[in-house]
CSV table of C-alpha atoms in Angstrom, one decimal:
chain,number,residue,atom,x,y,z
A,1,UNK,CA,68.4,-74.6,-38.7
A,2,UNK,CA,68.3,-72.7,-41.9
A,3,UNK,CA,71.6,-73.4,-44.2
A,4,UNK,CA,73.8,-73.7,-41.3
A,5,UNK,CA,72.5,-70.8,-39.4
A,6,UNK,CA,70.3,-70.4,-36.0
A,7,UNK,CA,66.8,-69.2,-37.0
A,8,UNK,CA,65.9,-65.9,-35.0
A,9,UNK,CA,63.4,-63.3,-35.1
A,10,UNK,CA,66.0,-61.2,-37.0
A,11,UNK,CA,66.5,-63.6,-39.8
A,12,UNK,CA,69.5,-66.5,-40.0
A,13,UNK,CA,72.3,-66.0,-37.6
A,14,UNK,CA,75.7,-67.4,-38.0
A,15,UNK,CA,76.4,-69.6,-35.2
A,16,UNK,CA,79.6,-68.7,-32.9
A,17,UNK,CA,82.4,-71.2,-32.9
A,18,UNK,CA,82.7,-71.3,-29.4
A,19,UNK,CA,80.3,-70.7,-26.5
A,20,UNK,CA,80.2,-70.7,-22.5
A,21,UNK,CA,77.3,-70.8,-20.5
A,22,UNK,CA,77.7,-69.4,-17.1
A,23,UNK,CA,74.8,-70.2,-14.6
A,24,UNK,CA,74.1,-70.7,-10.9
A,25,UNK,CA,72.7,-73.8,-10.4
A,26,UNK,CA,72.2,-77.3,-12.3
A,27,UNK,CA,68.9,-77.1,-14.5
A,28,UNK,CA,69.3,-73.3,-15.0
A,29,UNK,CA,70.8,-73.8,-18.2
A,30,UNK,CA,68.3,-76.3,-19.3
A,31,UNK,CA,65.4,-74.1,-18.3
A,32,UNK,CA,67.1,-71.0,-19.9
A,33,UNK,CA,68.7,-72.0,-23.2
A,34,UNK,CA,68.9,-75.7,-24.0
A,35,UNK,CA,67.1,-75.5,-26.9
A,36,UNK,CA,69.3,-72.9,-28.3
A,37,UNK,CA,72.4,-75.0,-27.0
A,38,UNK,CA,71.1,-78.2,-28.8
A,39,UNK,CA,71.0,-75.9,-32.0
A,40,UNK,CA,74.2,-74.9,-31.7
A,41,UNK,CA,76.0,-78.0,-31.2
A,42,UNK,CA,74.1,-79.4,-34.2
A,43,UNK,CA,75.7,-76.6,-36.2
A,44,UNK,CA,79.2,-77.3,-35.2
A,45,UNK,CA,79.8,-74.8,-31.9
A,46,UNK,CA,82.0,-76.1,-29.4
A,47,UNK,CA,79.6,-75.4,-25.9
A,48,UNK,CA,80.9,-75.6,-22.4
A,49,UNK,CA,79.1,-75.1,-19.3
A,50,UNK,CA,80.3,-73.4,-16.1
A,51,UNK,CA,78.1,-74.2,-13.2
A,52,UNK,CA,78.6,-72.0,-10.1
A,53,UNK,CA,77.1,-74.2,-7.3
A,54,UNK,CA,76.3,-77.8,-7.7
A,55,UNK,CA,72.9,-77.3,-6.0
A,56,UNK,CA,73.4,-78.7,-2.8
A,57,UNK,CA,70.6,-76.9,-1.3
A,58,UNK,CA,68.2,-77.9,-3.7
A,59,UNK,CA,66.2,-80.4,-1.7
A,60,UNK,CA,63.8,-80.1,1.4
A,61,UNK,CA,64.8,-83.7,2.3
A,62,UNK,CA,67.0,-83.1,5.4
A,63,UNK,CA,67.9,-86.7,5.6
A,64,UNK,CA,69.9,-86.3,2.2
A,65,UNK,CA,73.4,-85.4,2.9
A,66,UNK,CA,74.2,-82.1,0.8
A,67,UNK,CA,77.5,-83.9,-0.4
A,68,UNK,CA,75.5,-86.4,-2.0
A,69,UNK,CA,72.9,-84.2,-3.3
A,70,UNK,CA,75.5,-82.0,-5.0
A,71,UNK,CA,76.9,-85.5,-6.4
A,72,UNK,CA,73.3,-86.4,-7.5
A,73,UNK,CA,73.0,-83.0,-9.2
A,74,UNK,CA,76.1,-82.6,-11.1
A,75,UNK,CA,75.4,-86.4,-12.3
A,76,UNK,CA,71.8,-84.9,-13.5
A,77,UNK,CA,73.5,-81.9,-15.3
A,78,UNK,CA,76.2,-84.0,-17.1
A,79,UNK,CA,73.4,-86.4,-18.3
A,80,UNK,CA,71.5,-83.1,-19.3
A,81,UNK,CA,74.2,-82.0,-21.1
A,82,UNK,CA,74.9,-84.8,-23.2
A,83,UNK,CA,71.4,-84.9,-24.4
A,84,UNK,CA,72.1,-81.3,-26.3
A,85,UNK,CA,75.8,-82.4,-27.4
A,86,UNK,CA,77.6,-80.7,-24.5
A,87,UNK,CA,80.5,-82.7,-22.6
A,88,UNK,CA,82.8,-80.1,-21.0
A,89,UNK,CA,81.4,-78.8,-17.7
A,90,UNK,CA,83.4,-76.8,-15.2
A,91,UNK,CA,82.3,-76.7,-11.4
A,92,UNK,CA,83.3,-74.0,-9.3
A,93,UNK,CA,81.2,-75.6,-6.3
A,94,UNK,CA,80.2,-72.7,-4.4
A,95,UNK,CA,77.7,-72.8,-1.8
A,96,UNK,CA,74.3,-73.1,-2.8
A,97,UNK,CA,72.0,-70.1,-1.9
A,98,UNK,CA,75.0,-68.1,-0.6
A,99,UNK,CA,76.7,-66.8,-4.2
A,100,UNK,CA,77.8,-63.5,-3.7
A,101,UNK,CA,79.2,-61.2,-6.6
A,102,UNK,CA,82.7,-60.2,-5.8
A,103,UNK,CA,86.3,-60.4,-6.9
A,104,UNK,CA,86.6,-64.0,-5.9
A,105,UNK,CA,83.8,-65.1,-8.2
A,106,UNK,CA,85.0,-62.9,-10.9
A,107,UNK,CA,88.6,-64.2,-10.8
A,108,UNK,CA,87.0,-68.0,-11.3
A,109,UNK,CA,84.6,-67.2,-14.0
A,110,UNK,CA,87.6,-65.2,-15.8
A,111,UNK,CA,89.7,-68.5,-15.2
A,112,UNK,CA,87.2,-70.6,-17.0
A,113,UNK,CA,86.6,-68.0,-19.8
A,114,UNK,CA,90.3,-67.9,-20.5
A,115,UNK,CA,90.1,-71.5,-20.5
A,116,UNK,CA,87.5,-71.9,-23.1
A,117,UNK,CA,88.0,-68.8,-25.1
A,118,UNK,CA,84.6,-68.3,-26.1
A,119,UNK,CA,83.2,-66.2,-28.8
A,120,UNK,CA,80.0,-65.7,-27.0
A,121,UNK,CA,79.1,-66.2,-23.2
A,122,UNK,CA,75.7,-66.9,-22.4
A,123,UNK,CA,74.3,-66.1,-18.7
A,124,UNK,CA,71.8,-65.3,-16.2
A,125,UNK,CA,70.3,-61.7,-16.1
A,126,UNK,CA,71.8,-59.3,-13.1
A,127,UNK,CA,68.7,-57.7,-12.7
A,128,UNK,CA,65.6,-58.4,-11.0
A,129,UNK,CA,62.3,-59.4,-12.5
A,130,UNK,CA,59.2,-58.2,-10.4
A,131,UNK,CA,56.9,-61.1,-12.3
A,132,UNK,CA,58.8,-64.0,-11.1
A,133,UNK,CA,60.3,-64.6,-8.2
A,134,UNK,CA,62.2,-67.6,-9.1
A,135,UNK,CA,64.0,-65.8,-12.0
A,136,UNK,CA,65.2,-63.5,-9.4
A,137,UNK,CA,67.0,-66.1,-7.0
A,138,UNK,CA,69.9,-64.1,-5.5
A,139,UNK,CA,72.3,-66.8,-7.0
A,140,UNK,CA,71.1,-66.1,-10.4
A,141,UNK,CA,71.7,-62.3,-9.7
A,142,UNK,CA,75.0,-62.7,-8.5
A,143,UNK,CA,76.0,-65.0,-11.1
A,144,UNK,CA,74.9,-62.8,-14.1
A,145,UNK,CA,76.7,-59.9,-12.5
A,146,UNK,CA,79.9,-61.4,-12.1
A,147,UNK,CA,79.9,-63.1,-15.3
A,148,UNK,CA,79.6,-59.9,-16.9
A,149,UNK,CA,82.2,-58.0,-14.8
A,150,UNK,CA,84.2,-61.3,-15.6
A,151,UNK,CA,83.8,-60.9,-19.4
A,152,UNK,CA,84.8,-57.0,-18.9
A,153,UNK,CA,87.1,-55.9,-17.9
A,154,UNK,CA,88.6,-59.1,-16.3
A,155,UNK,CA,89.1,-61.7,-18.8
A,156,UNK,CA,90.7,-59.4,-21.2
A,157,UNK,CA,93.0,-57.6,-19.1
A,158,UNK,CA,96.4,-59.0,-18.1
A,159,UNK,CA,96.6,-56.7,-15.2
A,160,UNK,CA,93.3,-58.3,-13.6
A,161,UNK,CA,94.2,-61.3,-11.2
A,162,UNK,CA,97.9,-61.9,-12.2
A,163,UNK,CA,97.8,-65.6,-10.7
A,164,UNK,CA,96.0,-66.5,-13.9
A,165,UNK,CA,98.8,-65.5,-16.0
A,166,UNK,CA,100.8,-67.7,-13.5
A,167,UNK,CA,98.6,-70.4,-14.5
A,168,UNK,CA,99.7,-69.9,-18.0
A,169,UNK,CA,96.0,-68.4,-19.0
A,170,UNK,CA,96.5,-65.6,-21.5
A,171,UNK,CA,93.7,-62.5,-21.5
A,172,UNK,CA,90.8,-63.5,-24.0
A,173,UNK,CA,88.2,-60.8,-25.4
A,174,UNK,CA,84.5,-62.3,-25.4
A,175,UNK,CA,83.2,-59.8,-27.9
A,176,UNK,CA,79.1,-60.9,-27.6
A,177,UNK,CA,77.3,-61.7,-24.3
A,178,UNK,CA,73.7,-63.3,-24.4
A,179,UNK,CA,71.7,-62.5,-21.2
A,180,UNK,CA,68.6,-64.7,-20.5
A,181,UNK,CA,65.6,-62.4,-21.2
A,182,UNK,CA,62.3,-63.1,-22.3
A,183,UNK,CA,61.9,-59.5,-23.4
A,184,UNK,CA,65.2,-59.5,-25.2
A,185,UNK,CA,66.0,-58.5,-29.0
A,186,UNK,CA,67.3,-61.8,-29.7
A,187,UNK,CA,64.7,-64.5,-30.1
A,188,UNK,CA,65.8,-68.1,-31.2
A,189,UNK,CA,63.5,-70.6,-32.6
A,190,UNK,CA,63.7,-73.7,-30.5
A,191,UNK,CA,60.8,-75.5,-32.2
A,192,UNK,CA,62.9,-78.4,-33.6
A,193,UNK,CA,64.9,-78.6,-30.8
A,194,UNK,CA,62.1,-78.6,-28.1
A,195,UNK,CA,62.1,-82.4,-27.4
A,196,UNK,CA,65.7,-82.2,-26.5
A,197,UNK,CA,65.4,-79.3,-24.3
A,198,UNK,CA,62.9,-81.4,-22.8
A,199,UNK,CA,64.8,-84.3,-22.7
A,200,UNK,CA,67.8,-82.2,-20.9
A,201,UNK,CA,65.0,-80.9,-18.0
A,202,UNK,CA,64.0,-84.7,-17.4
A,203,UNK,CA,67.5,-85.5,-16.8
A,204,UNK,CA,67.3,-83.5,-13.6
A,205,UNK,CA,64.8,-86.1,-12.0
A,206,UNK,CA,65.4,-85.0,-8.5
A,207,UNK,CA,64.0,-81.4,-9.5
A,208,UNK,CA,61.4,-82.0,-12.2
A,209,UNK,CA,59.6,-84.6,-10.0
A,210,UNK,CA,58.4,-81.9,-7.9
A,211,UNK,CA,56.8,-80.2,-10.9
A,212,UNK,CA,53.4,-80.7,-12.6
A,213,UNK,CA,52.9,-81.0,-16.0
A,214,UNK,CA,56.6,-80.0,-17.0
A,215,UNK,CA,56.2,-80.2,-20.7
A,216,UNK,CA,52.8,-77.7,-21.0
A,217,UNK,CA,54.9,-75.3,-18.8
A,218,UNK,CA,57.6,-75.1,-20.9
A,219,UNK,CA,55.8,-75.1,-24.2
A,220,UNK,CA,53.8,-72.2,-22.7
A,221,UNK,CA,57.0,-70.1,-22.0
A,222,UNK,CA,58.3,-71.0,-25.2
A,223,UNK,CA,55.3,-69.8,-27.1
A,224,UNK,CA,55.0,-66.6,-25.0
A,225,UNK,CA,58.9,-65.8,-25.9
A,226,UNK,CA,58.2,-66.5,-29.6
A,227,UNK,CA,55.0,-64.3,-29.7
A,228,UNK,CA,57.1,-61.6,-28.1
A,229,UNK,CA,59.6,-62.0,-30.8
A,230,UNK,CA,57.0,-62.0,-33.6
A,231,UNK,CA,57.5,-65.6,-34.7
A,232,UNK,CA,55.3,-67.1,-36.6
A,233,UNK,CA,52.0,-68.7,-34.7
A,234,UNK,CA,53.1,-72.4,-33.4
A,235,UNK,CA,56.5,-71.8,-32.9
A,236,UNK,CA,58.7,-71.7,-29.7
A,237,UNK,CA,61.6,-69.7,-28.8
A,238,UNK,CA,64.3,-68.8,-26.3
A,239,UNK,CA,65.0,-64.9,-25.3
A,240,UNK,CA,68.1,-63.3,-25.1
A,241,UNK,CA,69.5,-59.6,-24.7
A,242,UNK,CA,72.6,-59.3,-27.0
A,243,UNK,CA,75.4,-57.3,-25.4
A,244,UNK,CA,78.2,-56.4,-27.7
A,245,UNK,CA,81.6,-55.7,-25.8
A,246,UNK,CA,83.9,-54.5,-28.5
């Protein structure tokens, strides 16, 4: 942090007051932006999460019932969120591995946007990346696409999903979207909050137990992203593509 601002590759950035992160699975937010979220909450931003699924397909052990796995992963994500200062989580509970971009998902994400009323929405990219099959999980692509569609035009349009008006949810315009991107234009320095990002990831015990040397892997990612953003040597970063909508 620098005088109450985020440290980015373009210099200090004033933090948004309210932020909503929309991702497909538990742990996606922590891999993608937990360091940035820790900075934002330290600076006084209110951050909420919207999880499209509960990660109920995230274990190869078929003896574990899906309902139990979903409950476990929701508990892990709740614990992870607390480590970076987040206590508001919204669960859409779509079937893991079967998320489809479409009107129903756009409506449900629009509902959360109108509830939270964020200045910034952070989400996954709807674009396939050919260098990483994991980043291109179909749930990620569908979530990114539906979130962008919910931001514009749905959440701001009073004629979109009139049932939301009936629920008392007035339209809301999100002026800024940050999309996960290692080649984006916005690089946030997370060197100081890296330990909290790592702590958040370690809360996902059902998942990271399968990974060898998590800390080295995440540190390497952060270093490469910082280099792409021309941050000083030894720094760590998370990257985003910034999309203005107004």
